[in-house]
mmCIF file of C-alpha atoms and ligand atoms in Angstrom:
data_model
loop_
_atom_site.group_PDB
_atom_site.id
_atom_site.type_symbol
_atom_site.label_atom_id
_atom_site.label_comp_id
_atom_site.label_asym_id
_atom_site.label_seq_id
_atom_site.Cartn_x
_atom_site.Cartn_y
_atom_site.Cartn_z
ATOM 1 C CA UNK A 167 132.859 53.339 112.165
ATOM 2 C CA UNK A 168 130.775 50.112 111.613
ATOM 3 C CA UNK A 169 127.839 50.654 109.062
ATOM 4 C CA UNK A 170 124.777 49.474 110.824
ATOM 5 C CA UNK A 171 121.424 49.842 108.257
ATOM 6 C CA UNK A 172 121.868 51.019 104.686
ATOM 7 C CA UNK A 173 118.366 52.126 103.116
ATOM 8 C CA UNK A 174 117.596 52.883 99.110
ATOM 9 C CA UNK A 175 118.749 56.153 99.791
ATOM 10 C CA UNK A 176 120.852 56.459 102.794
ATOM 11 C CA UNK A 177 123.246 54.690 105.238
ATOM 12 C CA UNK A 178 123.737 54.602 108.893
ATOM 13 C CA UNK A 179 126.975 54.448 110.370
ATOM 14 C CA UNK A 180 128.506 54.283 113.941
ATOM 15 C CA UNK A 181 130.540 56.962 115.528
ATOM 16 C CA UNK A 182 132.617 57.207 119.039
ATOM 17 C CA UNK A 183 129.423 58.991 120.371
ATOM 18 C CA UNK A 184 127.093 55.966 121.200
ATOM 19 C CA UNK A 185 123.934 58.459 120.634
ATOM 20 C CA UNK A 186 125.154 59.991 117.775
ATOM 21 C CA UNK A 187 125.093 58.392 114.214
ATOM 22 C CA UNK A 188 126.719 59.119 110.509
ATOM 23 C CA UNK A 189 124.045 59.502 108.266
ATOM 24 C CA UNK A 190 125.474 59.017 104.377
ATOM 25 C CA UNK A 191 123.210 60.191 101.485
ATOM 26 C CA UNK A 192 123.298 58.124 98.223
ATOM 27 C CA UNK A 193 123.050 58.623 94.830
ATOM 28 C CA UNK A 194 120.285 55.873 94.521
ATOM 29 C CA UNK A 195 116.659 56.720 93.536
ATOM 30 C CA UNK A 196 114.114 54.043 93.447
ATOM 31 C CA UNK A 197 110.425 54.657 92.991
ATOM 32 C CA UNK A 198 106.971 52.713 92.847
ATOM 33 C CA UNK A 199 108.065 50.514 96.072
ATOM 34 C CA UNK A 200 112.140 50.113 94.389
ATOM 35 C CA UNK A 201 110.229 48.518 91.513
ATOM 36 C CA UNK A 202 112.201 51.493 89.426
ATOM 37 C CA UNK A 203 115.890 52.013 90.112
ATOM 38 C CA UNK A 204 118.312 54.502 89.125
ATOM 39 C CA UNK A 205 121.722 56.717 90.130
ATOM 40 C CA UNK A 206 121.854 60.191 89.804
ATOM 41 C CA UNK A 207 125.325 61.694 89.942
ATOM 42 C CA UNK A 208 125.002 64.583 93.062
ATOM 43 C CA UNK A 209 121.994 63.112 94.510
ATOM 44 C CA UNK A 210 123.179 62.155 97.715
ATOM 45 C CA UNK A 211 125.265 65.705 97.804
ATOM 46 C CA UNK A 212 122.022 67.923 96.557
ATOM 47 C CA UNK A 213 119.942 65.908 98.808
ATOM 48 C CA UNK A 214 122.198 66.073 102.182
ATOM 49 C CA UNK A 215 122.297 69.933 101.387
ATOM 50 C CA UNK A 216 118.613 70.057 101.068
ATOM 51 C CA UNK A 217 117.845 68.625 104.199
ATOM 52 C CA UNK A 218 120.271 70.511 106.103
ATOM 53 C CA UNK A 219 119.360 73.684 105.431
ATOM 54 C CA UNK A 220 115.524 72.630 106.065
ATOM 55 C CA UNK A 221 116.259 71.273 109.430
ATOM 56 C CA UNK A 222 118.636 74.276 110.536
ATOM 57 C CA UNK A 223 115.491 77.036 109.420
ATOM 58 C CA UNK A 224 113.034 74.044 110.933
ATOM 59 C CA UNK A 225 115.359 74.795 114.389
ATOM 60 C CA UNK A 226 115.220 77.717 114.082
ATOM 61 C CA UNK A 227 111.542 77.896 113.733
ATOM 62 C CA UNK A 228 111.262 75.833 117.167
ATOM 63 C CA UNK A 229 110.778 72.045 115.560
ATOM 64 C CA UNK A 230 113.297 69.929 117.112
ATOM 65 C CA UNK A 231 114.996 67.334 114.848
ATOM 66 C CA UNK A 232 117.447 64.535 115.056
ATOM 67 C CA UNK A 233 120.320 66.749 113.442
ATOM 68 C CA UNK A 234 123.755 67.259 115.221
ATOM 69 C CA UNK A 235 126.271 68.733 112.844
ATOM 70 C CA UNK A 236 127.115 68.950 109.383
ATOM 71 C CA UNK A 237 130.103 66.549 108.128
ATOM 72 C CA UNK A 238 130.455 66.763 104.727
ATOM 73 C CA UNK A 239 129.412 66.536 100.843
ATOM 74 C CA UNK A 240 127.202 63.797 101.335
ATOM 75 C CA UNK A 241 127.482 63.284 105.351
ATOM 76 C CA UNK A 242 125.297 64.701 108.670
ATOM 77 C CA UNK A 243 125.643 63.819 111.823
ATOM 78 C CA UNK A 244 122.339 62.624 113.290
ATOM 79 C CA UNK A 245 121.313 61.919 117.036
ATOM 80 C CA UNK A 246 119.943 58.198 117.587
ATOM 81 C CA UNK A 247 116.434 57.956 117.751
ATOM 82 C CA UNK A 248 114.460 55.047 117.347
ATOM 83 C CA UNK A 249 112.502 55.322 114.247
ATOM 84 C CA UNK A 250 108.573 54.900 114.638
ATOM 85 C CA UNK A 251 107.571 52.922 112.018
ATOM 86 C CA UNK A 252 104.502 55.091 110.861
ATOM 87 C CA UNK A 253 105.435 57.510 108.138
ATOM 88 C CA UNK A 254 103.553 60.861 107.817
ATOM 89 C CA UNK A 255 102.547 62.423 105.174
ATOM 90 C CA UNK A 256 100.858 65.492 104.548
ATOM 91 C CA UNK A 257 99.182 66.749 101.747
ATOM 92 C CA UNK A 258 98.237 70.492 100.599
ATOM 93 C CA UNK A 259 96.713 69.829 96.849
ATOM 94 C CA UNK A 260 96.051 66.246 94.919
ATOM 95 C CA UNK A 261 98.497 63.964 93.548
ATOM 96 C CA UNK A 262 100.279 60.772 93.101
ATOM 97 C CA UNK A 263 98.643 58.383 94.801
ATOM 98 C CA UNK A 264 95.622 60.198 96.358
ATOM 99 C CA UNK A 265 94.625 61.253 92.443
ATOM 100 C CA UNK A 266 94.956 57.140 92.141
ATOM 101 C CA UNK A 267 92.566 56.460 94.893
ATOM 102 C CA UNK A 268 90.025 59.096 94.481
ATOM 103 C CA UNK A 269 90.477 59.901 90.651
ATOM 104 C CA UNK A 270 90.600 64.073 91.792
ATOM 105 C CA UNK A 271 92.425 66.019 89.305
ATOM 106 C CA UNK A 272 95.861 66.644 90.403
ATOM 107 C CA UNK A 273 96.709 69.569 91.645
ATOM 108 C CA UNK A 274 93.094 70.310 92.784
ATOM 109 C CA UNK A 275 94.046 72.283 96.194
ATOM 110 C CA UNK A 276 92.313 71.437 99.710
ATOM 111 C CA UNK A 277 90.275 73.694 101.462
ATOM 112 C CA UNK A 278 92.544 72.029 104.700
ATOM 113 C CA UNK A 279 95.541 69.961 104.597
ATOM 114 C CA UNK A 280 94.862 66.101 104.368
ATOM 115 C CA UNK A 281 97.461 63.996 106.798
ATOM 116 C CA UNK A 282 97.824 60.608 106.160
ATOM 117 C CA UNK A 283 99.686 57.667 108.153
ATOM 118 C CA UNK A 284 101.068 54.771 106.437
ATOM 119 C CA UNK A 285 102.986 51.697 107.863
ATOM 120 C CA UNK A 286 106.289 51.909 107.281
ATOM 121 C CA UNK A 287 107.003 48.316 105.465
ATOM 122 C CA UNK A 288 109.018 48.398 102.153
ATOM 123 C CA UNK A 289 107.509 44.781 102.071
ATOM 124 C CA UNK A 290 103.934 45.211 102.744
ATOM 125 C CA UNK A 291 104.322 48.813 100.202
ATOM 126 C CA UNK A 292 103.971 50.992 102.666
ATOM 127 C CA UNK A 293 99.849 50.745 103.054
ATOM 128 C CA UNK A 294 98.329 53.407 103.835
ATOM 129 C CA UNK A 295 96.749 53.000 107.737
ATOM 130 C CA UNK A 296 94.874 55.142 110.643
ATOM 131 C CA UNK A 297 95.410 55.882 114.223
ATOM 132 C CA UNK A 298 93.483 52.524 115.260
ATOM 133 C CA UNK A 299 95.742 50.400 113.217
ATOM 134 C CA UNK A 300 98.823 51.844 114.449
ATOM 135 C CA UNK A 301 97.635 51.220 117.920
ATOM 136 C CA UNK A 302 96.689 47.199 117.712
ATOM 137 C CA UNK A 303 100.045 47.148 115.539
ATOM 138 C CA UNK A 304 101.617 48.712 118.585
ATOM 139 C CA UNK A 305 103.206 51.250 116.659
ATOM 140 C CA UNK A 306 102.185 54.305 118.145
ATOM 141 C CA UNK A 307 99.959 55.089 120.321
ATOM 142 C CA UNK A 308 96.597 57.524 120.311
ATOM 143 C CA UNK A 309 98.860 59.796 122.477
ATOM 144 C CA UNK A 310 101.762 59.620 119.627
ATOM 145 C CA UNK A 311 99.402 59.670 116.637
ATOM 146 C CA UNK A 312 97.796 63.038 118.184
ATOM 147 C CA UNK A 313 101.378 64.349 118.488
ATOM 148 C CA UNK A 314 102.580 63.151 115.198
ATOM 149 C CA UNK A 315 99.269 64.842 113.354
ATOM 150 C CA UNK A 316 100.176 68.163 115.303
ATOM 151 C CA UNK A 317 103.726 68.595 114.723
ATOM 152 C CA UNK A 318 103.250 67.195 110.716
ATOM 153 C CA UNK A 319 100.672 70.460 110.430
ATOM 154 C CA UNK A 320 103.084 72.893 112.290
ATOM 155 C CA UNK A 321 105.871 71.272 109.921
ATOM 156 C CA UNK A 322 103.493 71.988 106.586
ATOM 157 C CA UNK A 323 103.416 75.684 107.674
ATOM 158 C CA UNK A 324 106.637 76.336 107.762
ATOM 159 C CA UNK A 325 107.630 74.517 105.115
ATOM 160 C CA UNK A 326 105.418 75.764 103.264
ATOM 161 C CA UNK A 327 105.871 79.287 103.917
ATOM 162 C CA UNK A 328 109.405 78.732 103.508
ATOM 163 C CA UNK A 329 108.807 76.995 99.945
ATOM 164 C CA UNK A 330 106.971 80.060 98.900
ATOM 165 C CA UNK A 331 109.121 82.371 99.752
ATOM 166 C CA UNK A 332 111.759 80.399 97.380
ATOM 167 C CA UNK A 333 109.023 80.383 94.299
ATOM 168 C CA UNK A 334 107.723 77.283 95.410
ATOM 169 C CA UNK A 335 104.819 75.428 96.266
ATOM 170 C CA UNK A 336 104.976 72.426 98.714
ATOM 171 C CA UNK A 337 101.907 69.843 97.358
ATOM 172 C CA UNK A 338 103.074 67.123 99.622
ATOM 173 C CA UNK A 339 105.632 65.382 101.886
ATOM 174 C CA UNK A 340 106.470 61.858 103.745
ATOM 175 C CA UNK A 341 108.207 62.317 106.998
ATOM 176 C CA UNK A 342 109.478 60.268 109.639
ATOM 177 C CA UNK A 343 109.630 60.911 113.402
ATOM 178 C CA UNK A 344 112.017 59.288 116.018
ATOM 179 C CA UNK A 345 112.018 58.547 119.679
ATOM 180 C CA UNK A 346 115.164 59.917 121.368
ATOM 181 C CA UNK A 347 116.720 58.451 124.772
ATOM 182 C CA UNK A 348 114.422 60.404 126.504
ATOM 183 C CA UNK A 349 111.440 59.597 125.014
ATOM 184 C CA UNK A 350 110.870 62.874 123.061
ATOM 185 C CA UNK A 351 109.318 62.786 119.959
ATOM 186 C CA UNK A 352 111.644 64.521 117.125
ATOM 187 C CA UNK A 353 111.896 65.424 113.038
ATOM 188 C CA UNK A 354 114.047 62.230 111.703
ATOM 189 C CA UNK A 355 114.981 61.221 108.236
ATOM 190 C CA UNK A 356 115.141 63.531 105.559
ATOM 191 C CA UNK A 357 113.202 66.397 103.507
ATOM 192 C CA UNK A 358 114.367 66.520 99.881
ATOM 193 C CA UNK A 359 112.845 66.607 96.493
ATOM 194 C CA UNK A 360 112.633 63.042 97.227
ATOM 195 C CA UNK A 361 110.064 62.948 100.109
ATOM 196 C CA UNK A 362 108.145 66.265 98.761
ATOM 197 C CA UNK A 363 106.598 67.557 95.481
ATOM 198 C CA UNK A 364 107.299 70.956 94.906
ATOM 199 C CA UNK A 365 106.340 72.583 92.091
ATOM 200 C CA UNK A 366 107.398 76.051 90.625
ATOM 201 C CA UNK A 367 105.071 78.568 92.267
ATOM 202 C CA UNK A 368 103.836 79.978 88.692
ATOM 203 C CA UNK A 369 104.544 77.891 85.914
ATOM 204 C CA UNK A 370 103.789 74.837 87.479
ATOM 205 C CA UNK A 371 106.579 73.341 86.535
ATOM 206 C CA UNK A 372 107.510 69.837 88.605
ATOM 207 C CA UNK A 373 111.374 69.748 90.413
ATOM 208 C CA UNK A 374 111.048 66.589 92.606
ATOM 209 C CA UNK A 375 111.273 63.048 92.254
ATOM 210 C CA UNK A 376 108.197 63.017 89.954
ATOM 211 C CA UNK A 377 110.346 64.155 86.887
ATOM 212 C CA UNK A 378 112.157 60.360 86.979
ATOM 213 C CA UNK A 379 109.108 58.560 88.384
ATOM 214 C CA UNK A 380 107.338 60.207 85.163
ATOM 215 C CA UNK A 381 110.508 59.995 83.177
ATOM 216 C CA UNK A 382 110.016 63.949 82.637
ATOM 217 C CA UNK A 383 114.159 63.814 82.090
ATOM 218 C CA UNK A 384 116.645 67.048 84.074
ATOM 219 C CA UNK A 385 115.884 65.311 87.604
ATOM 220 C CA UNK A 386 118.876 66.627 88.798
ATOM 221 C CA UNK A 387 118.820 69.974 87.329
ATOM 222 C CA UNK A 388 115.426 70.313 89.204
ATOM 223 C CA UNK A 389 117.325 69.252 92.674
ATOM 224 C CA UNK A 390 119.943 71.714 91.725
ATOM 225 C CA UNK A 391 117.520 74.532 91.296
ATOM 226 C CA UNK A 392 115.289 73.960 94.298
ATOM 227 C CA UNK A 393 118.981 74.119 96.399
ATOM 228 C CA UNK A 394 119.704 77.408 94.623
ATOM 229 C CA UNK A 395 116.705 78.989 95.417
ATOM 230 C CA UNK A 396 116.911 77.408 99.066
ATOM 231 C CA UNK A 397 120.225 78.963 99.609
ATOM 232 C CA UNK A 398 118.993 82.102 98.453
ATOM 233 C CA UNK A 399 116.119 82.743 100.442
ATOM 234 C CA UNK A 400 118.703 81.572 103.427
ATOM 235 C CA UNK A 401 120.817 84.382 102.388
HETATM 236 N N1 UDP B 531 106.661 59.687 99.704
HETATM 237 C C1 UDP B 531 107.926 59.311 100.120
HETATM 238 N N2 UDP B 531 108.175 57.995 100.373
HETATM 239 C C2 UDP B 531 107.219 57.022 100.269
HETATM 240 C C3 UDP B 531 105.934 57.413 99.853
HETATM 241 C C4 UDP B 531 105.683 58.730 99.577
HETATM 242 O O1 UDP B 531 108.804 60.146 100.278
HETATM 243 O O2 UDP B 531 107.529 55.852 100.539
HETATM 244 C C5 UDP B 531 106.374 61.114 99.433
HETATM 245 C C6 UDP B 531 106.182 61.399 97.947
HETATM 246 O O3 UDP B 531 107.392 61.810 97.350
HETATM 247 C C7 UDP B 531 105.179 62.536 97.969
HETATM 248 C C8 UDP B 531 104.337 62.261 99.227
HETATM 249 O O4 UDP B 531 105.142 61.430 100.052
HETATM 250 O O5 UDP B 531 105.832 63.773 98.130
HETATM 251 C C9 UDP B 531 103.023 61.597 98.942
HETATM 252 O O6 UDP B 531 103.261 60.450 98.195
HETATM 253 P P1 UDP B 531 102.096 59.532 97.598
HETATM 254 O O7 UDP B 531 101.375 58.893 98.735
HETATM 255 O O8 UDP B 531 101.303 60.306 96.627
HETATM 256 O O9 UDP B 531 102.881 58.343 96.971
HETATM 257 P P2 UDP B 531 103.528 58.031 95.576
HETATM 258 O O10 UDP B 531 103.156 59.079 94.595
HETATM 259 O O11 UDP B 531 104.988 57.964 95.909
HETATM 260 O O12 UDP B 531 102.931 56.708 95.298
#
């Protein structure tokens, strides 16, 4: 099992299925563009957890997504997709770097979710970029983009319902999307407290990757509770 890309947070492996790949979760977090670095023991185990149980209710809920199977503590098996390299994000109330380029107050909530796109380049810093760039980059095209936008929306909903329902409230989330071998458009990636900010539904309280990128200290704890409550609500 050859390892073929390893990310800040993940690596990619080979299996005897050429269309299916190992998908390894780390313990490293890095934030501001890997300018700040940092392990967390049970990262790559809280986050692997996470994301599987988001993409079995996201199944369930009729959004495909790259998953296969579950392996173990820190493994999934994931179906090869080529990754588009546009990253989505969607946002339901003000912060991080929207409160940076607008000055809003965070946590000021929209009257309709905002989605962004932003060129996936850990060199360039991600910019942030719009369907007309992504089409003269020849990175996805109007047809794609329009896709992308709709799915991202029908993904807030249910995540966010689903968040709620746990004592949660989703304020945003990156996600990536992959073409399979037949051209279909799928879920790829992951969905953790590292990719969304989730706050506690009535205190306010912040269990993401914002408590280490604002050194707010019990990162993990916070992983560890949003699992709980995930597992809970799964029943
Ligand atoms: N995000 C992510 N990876 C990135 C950029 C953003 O997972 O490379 C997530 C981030 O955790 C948040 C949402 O996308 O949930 C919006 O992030 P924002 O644009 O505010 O960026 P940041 O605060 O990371 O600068």
């Amino acid at each position: 099992m050859e390892p073929i890309y390893e990310g800040k947070a993940k690596k990619l492996f080979t299996t005897d299925d050429p269309e299916v790949l190992r998908m390894e979760y780390k313990d490293d977090a890095t934030a501001f563009n890997a300018q700040k670095k940092a392990k967390f023991e049970n990262k790559g185990r809280l986050n692997k957890a996470i994301t599987l149980l988001m993409y079995q209710m996201m199944e369930e809920k009729g959004v495909p997504t790259h998953l296969v199977s579950d392996v173990d503590e820190v493994n999934l098996l994931v179906k090869k997709v080529d990754i588009l390299m546009v990253e989505v994000i969607v946002r339901n109330s003000a912060a991080g770097s929207f409160c940076k380029r607008t000055a809003m107050e965070e946590g000021t909530e929209f009257k309709i979710p905002i989605v962004e796109f932003s060129y996936k380049s850990d060199e360039l810093g991600d910019p942030l970029i719009n369907e007309d760039y992504a089409r003269e980059m020849n990175i996805a095209s109007p047809e794609d983009c329009a896709f992308l936008k709709k799915q991202a929306l029908v993904i807030n909903d249910v995540m966010s319902a689903f968040f709620l329902q746990c004592g949660l409230k989703l304020v945003d989330f990156k996600i990536e999307f992959g073409k399979d071998c037949n051209g279909k458009i799928v879920l790829a990636d992951e969905v953790s407290p590292d990719t969304c900010r989730l706050w506690d539904a009535t205190t306010g309280k912040k269990m993401d990757k914002d408590r280490f990128r604002e050194d707010l200290g019990g990162v993990m704890e916070g992983y560890e509770e949003v699992l709980a409550r995930l597992e809970k609500a799964r029943g």
